[in-house]
């Protein structure tokens, strides 16, 4: 379901109610999700926002975490995570340490920078661990250990914006 609705038309739509199509679609989707999550209450499902298209409080009700964007570039994630954090707690967003050069932008981002950016969210990895250098493997093990110590603060702490990625290429 990682795509936007296009051509919101249906031969079954009553004349004059076509503007309700997207709203009715979401209500139907919520019914499907309610059915799944009520049958499997311990199942953790991560929402994928598709560029923000499904990053809403209705989806958050069913899915405690959301993948904010398929763009995993460290530099771009600063702005994505900053913008999303105006409506959602950073722990409700997932951020991954991904490969470099980045698949979307081909940008080279230092490993430590990618670790730091992912740590500001519900952190994960999307890397081939078999390709790690010894140093990267050591850094990841240390990072996971440190993240586990900080996770209660990241999950339940207060979040303050100290520096905007929109006014510089840094964020805090």
mmCIF file of C-alpha atoms in Angstrom:
data_model
loop_
_atom_site.group_PDB
_atom_site.id
_atom_site.type_symbol
_atom_site.label_atom_id
_atom_site.label_comp_id
_atom_site.label_asym_id
_atom_site.label_seq_id
_atom_site.Cartn_x
_atom_site.Cartn_y
_atom_site.Cartn_z
ATOM 1 C CA UNK A 1 0.000 0.000 0.000
ATOM 2 C CA UNK A 2 2.973 2.304 -0.426
ATOM 3 C CA UNK A 3 1.372 4.494 -3.058
ATOM 4 C CA UNK A 4 -0.940 7.466 -3.278
ATOM 5 C CA UNK A 5 -4.496 7.188 -4.517
ATOM 6 C CA UNK A 6 -4.895 8.454 -8.060
ATOM 7 C CA UNK A 7 -7.979 8.832 -10.225
ATOM 8 C CA UNK A 8 -10.463 8.789 -7.341
ATOM 9 C CA UNK A 9 -13.343 7.541 -9.439
ATOM 10 C CA UNK A 10 -15.715 4.640 -9.107
ATOM 11 C CA UNK A 11 -18.809 3.590 -11.046
ATOM 12 C CA UNK A 12 -20.497 2.906 -7.696
ATOM 13 C CA UNK A 13 -20.021 6.425 -6.334
ATOM 14 C CA UNK A 14 -23.299 8.298 -6.029
ATOM 15 C CA UNK A 15 -23.364 11.479 -8.095
ATOM 16 C CA UNK A 16 -22.175 14.387 -5.982
ATOM 17 C CA UNK A 17 -20.323 12.271 -3.422
ATOM 18 C CA UNK A 18 -17.097 11.794 -5.398
ATOM 19 C CA UNK A 19 -15.341 14.300 -3.138
ATOM 20 C CA UNK A 20 -15.868 11.864 -0.270
ATOM 21 C CA UNK A 21 -13.962 9.054 -1.977
ATOM 22 C CA UNK A 22 -10.590 9.551 -0.227
ATOM 23 C CA UNK A 23 -12.289 9.967 3.154
ATOM 24 C CA UNK A 24 -14.408 6.846 2.657
ATOM 25 C CA UNK A 25 -11.306 4.963 1.526
ATOM 26 C CA UNK A 26 -9.514 5.831 4.790
ATOM 27 C CA UNK A 27 -12.535 4.826 6.868
ATOM 28 C CA UNK A 28 -12.576 1.480 5.046
ATOM 29 C CA UNK A 29 -8.851 1.071 5.595
ATOM 30 C CA UNK A 30 -9.284 1.777 9.310
ATOM 31 C CA UNK A 31 -11.973 -0.961 9.447
ATOM 32 C CA UNK A 32 -9.591 -3.470 7.834
ATOM 33 C CA UNK A 33 -6.758 -2.495 10.182
ATOM 34 C CA UNK A 34 -9.096 -2.643 13.198
ATOM 35 C CA UNK A 35 -10.051 -6.188 12.216
ATOM 36 C CA UNK A 36 -6.413 -7.279 11.930
ATOM 37 C CA UNK A 37 -5.165 -5.581 15.093
ATOM 38 C CA UNK A 38 -8.101 -6.792 17.204
ATOM 39 C CA UNK A 39 -7.504 -10.392 16.078
ATOM 40 C CA UNK A 40 -3.739 -10.097 16.655
ATOM 41 C CA UNK A 41 -3.288 -7.561 19.486
ATOM 42 C CA UNK A 42 0.384 -8.411 20.068
ATOM 43 C CA UNK A 43 1.340 -7.989 16.414
ATOM 44 C CA UNK A 44 3.599 -4.988 15.856
ATOM 45 C CA UNK A 45 2.915 -3.388 12.480
ATOM 46 C CA UNK A 46 4.882 -0.398 11.272
ATOM 47 C CA UNK A 47 2.993 2.154 9.217
ATOM 48 C CA UNK A 48 4.686 3.435 6.083
ATOM 49 C CA UNK A 49 3.733 7.020 5.407
ATOM 50 C CA UNK A 50 4.581 7.105 1.703
ATOM 51 C CA UNK A 51 6.067 10.564 1.898
ATOM 52 C CA UNK A 52 3.627 11.702 4.561
ATOM 53 C CA UNK A 53 0.491 10.436 2.806
ATOM 54 C CA UNK A 54 -0.440 8.130 5.678
ATOM 55 C CA UNK A 55 1.345 9.814 8.553
ATOM 56 C CA UNK A 56 -1.755 10.738 10.518
ATOM 57 C CA UNK A 57 -3.166 10.221 13.985
ATOM 58 C CA UNK A 58 -5.701 7.694 12.698
ATOM 59 C CA UNK A 59 -2.907 5.401 11.545
ATOM 60 C CA UNK A 60 -0.924 6.092 14.709
ATOM 61 C CA UNK A 61 -3.852 4.720 16.716
ATOM 62 C CA UNK A 62 -3.231 1.302 15.135
ATOM 63 C CA UNK A 63 0.497 1.440 14.465
ATOM 64 C CA UNK A 64 2.758 2.798 17.222
ATOM 65 C CA UNK A 65 5.548 3.593 14.787
ATOM 66 C CA UNK A 66 5.704 5.061 11.289
ATOM 67 C CA UNK A 67 8.357 4.975 8.604
ATOM 68 C CA UNK A 68 8.321 8.671 7.715
ATOM 69 C CA UNK A 69 9.918 8.465 4.279
ATOM 70 C CA UNK A 70 11.607 6.015 1.946
ATOM 71 C CA UNK A 71 14.381 8.586 1.630
ATOM 72 C CA UNK A 72 17.096 7.249 3.950
ATOM 73 C CA UNK A 73 19.772 9.794 3.040
ATOM 74 C CA UNK A 74 21.291 11.082 6.284
ATOM 75 C CA UNK A 75 21.348 14.702 5.151
ATOM 76 C CA UNK A 76 17.729 14.603 3.941
ATOM 77 C CA UNK A 77 16.554 12.727 7.044
ATOM 78 C CA UNK A 78 17.489 15.714 9.194
ATOM 79 C CA UNK A 79 14.740 17.766 7.545
ATOM 80 C CA UNK A 80 12.265 14.869 7.300
ATOM 81 C CA UNK A 81 12.579 13.985 10.986
ATOM 82 C CA UNK A 82 12.554 17.621 12.064
ATOM 83 C CA UNK A 83 9.386 18.370 10.106
ATOM 84 C CA UNK A 84 7.571 15.227 11.245
ATOM 85 C CA UNK A 85 8.497 15.958 14.870
ATOM 86 C CA UNK A 86 6.197 18.990 14.893
ATOM 87 C CA UNK A 87 3.228 16.612 14.950
ATOM 88 C CA UNK A 88 4.662 13.331 16.209
ATOM 89 C CA UNK A 89 6.999 12.343 19.014
ATOM 90 C CA UNK A 90 10.359 11.277 17.544
ATOM 91 C CA UNK A 91 9.960 7.768 18.992
ATOM 92 C CA UNK A 92 6.799 7.314 16.911
ATOM 93 C CA UNK A 93 8.997 7.752 13.834
ATOM 94 C CA UNK A 94 11.414 5.102 12.685
ATOM 95 C CA UNK A 95 14.818 5.979 11.339
ATOM 96 C CA UNK A 96 17.301 3.550 9.914
ATOM 97 C CA UNK A 97 21.027 3.513 9.489
ATOM 98 C CA UNK A 98 21.287 2.812 5.769
ATOM 99 C CA UNK A 99 23.990 2.244 3.184
ATOM 100 C CA UNK A 100 26.342 4.771 1.699
ATOM 101 C CA UNK A 101 26.414 5.921 -0.966
ATOM 102 C CA UNK A 102 22.716 6.378 -0.349
ATOM 103 C CA UNK A 103 20.397 4.543 -2.746
ATOM 104 C CA UNK A 104 18.209 7.581 -3.392
ATOM 105 C CA UNK A 105 20.714 10.439 -3.534
ATOM 106 C CA UNK A 106 24.068 8.685 -3.982
ATOM 107 C CA UNK A 107 25.360 10.983 -1.218
ATOM 108 C CA UNK A 108 28.184 9.755 1.004
ATOM 109 C CA UNK A 109 27.386 10.288 4.674
ATOM 110 C CA UNK A 110 29.784 9.317 7.462
ATOM 111 C CA UNK A 111 28.779 6.206 9.391
ATOM 112 C CA UNK A 112 28.712 8.061 12.718
ATOM 113 C CA UNK A 113 26.369 10.701 11.279
ATOM 114 C CA UNK A 114 23.951 8.009 10.117
ATOM 115 C CA UNK A 115 24.104 6.379 13.562
ATOM 116 C CA UNK A 116 23.391 9.688 15.288
ATOM 117 C CA UNK A 117 20.426 10.575 13.059
ATOM 118 C CA UNK A 118 18.770 7.179 13.454
ATOM 119 C CA UNK A 119 19.257 7.402 17.227
ATOM 120 C CA UNK A 120 16.884 10.367 17.428
ATOM 121 C CA UNK A 121 14.005 8.036 16.440
ATOM 122 C CA UNK A 122 12.785 4.488 16.975
ATOM 123 C CA UNK A 123 16.077 3.269 15.507
ATOM 124 C CA UNK A 124 16.805 0.393 13.167
ATOM 125 C CA UNK A 125 19.285 -0.780 10.551
ATOM 126 C CA UNK A 126 18.877 -1.518 6.873
ATOM 127 C CA UNK A 127 22.316 -2.721 5.949
ATOM 128 C CA UNK A 128 23.956 -5.957 4.900
ATOM 129 C CA UNK A 129 25.847 -6.875 8.058
ATOM 130 C CA UNK A 130 28.002 -9.284 6.068
ATOM 131 C CA UNK A 131 29.555 -6.271 4.332
ATOM 132 C CA UNK A 132 30.611 -4.487 7.540
ATOM 133 C CA UNK A 133 34.242 -3.679 8.088
ATOM 134 C CA UNK A 134 35.618 -4.666 11.493
ATOM 135 C CA UNK A 135 35.408 -1.035 12.553
ATOM 136 C CA UNK A 136 31.769 -0.712 11.401
ATOM 137 C CA UNK A 137 30.825 -3.908 13.216
ATOM 138 C CA UNK A 138 32.416 -2.567 16.398
ATOM 139 C CA UNK A 139 30.665 0.795 15.961
ATOM 140 C CA UNK A 140 27.275 -0.892 15.476
ATOM 141 C CA UNK A 141 27.665 -3.061 18.580
ATOM 142 C CA UNK A 142 28.649 -0.003 20.626
ATOM 143 C CA UNK A 143 25.819 2.014 19.075
ATOM 144 C CA UNK A 144 23.177 -0.584 19.913
ATOM 145 C CA UNK A 145 24.454 -0.835 23.480
ATOM 146 C CA UNK A 146 24.398 2.957 23.886
ATOM 147 C CA UNK A 147 20.991 3.269 22.202
ATOM 148 C CA UNK A 148 19.491 0.732 24.606
ATOM 149 C CA UNK A 149 20.654 2.901 27.516
ATOM 150 C CA UNK A 150 19.174 6.038 25.924
ATOM 151 C CA UNK A 151 15.958 4.437 24.640
ATOM 152 C CA UNK A 152 13.866 5.284 27.748
ATOM 153 C CA UNK A 153 14.843 8.936 27.353
ATOM 154 C CA UNK A 154 14.202 8.912 23.592
ATOM 155 C CA UNK A 155 10.876 7.127 24.078
ATOM 156 C CA UNK A 156 9.505 8.985 27.088
ATOM 157 C CA UNK A 157 11.579 12.153 27.364
ATOM 158 C CA UNK A 158 10.782 15.701 26.341
ATOM 159 C CA UNK A 159 11.901 16.751 22.898
ATOM 160 C CA UNK A 160 13.345 20.201 22.189
ATOM 161 C CA UNK A 161 14.514 21.599 18.872
ATOM 162 C CA UNK A 162 17.800 23.448 19.379
ATOM 163 C CA UNK A 163 18.969 23.870 15.789
ATOM 164 C CA UNK A 164 16.977 23.678 12.567
ATOM 165 C CA UNK A 165 18.243 21.776 9.527
ATOM 166 C CA UNK A 166 16.425 24.398 7.454
ATOM 167 C CA UNK A 167 18.773 27.176 8.570
ATOM 168 C CA UNK A 168 21.989 25.149 8.408
ATOM 169 C CA UNK A 169 23.041 21.624 7.528
ATOM 170 C CA UNK A 170 22.949 20.636 11.185
ATOM 171 C CA UNK A 171 20.150 19.687 13.515
ATOM 172 C CA UNK A 172 19.868 19.339 17.261
#
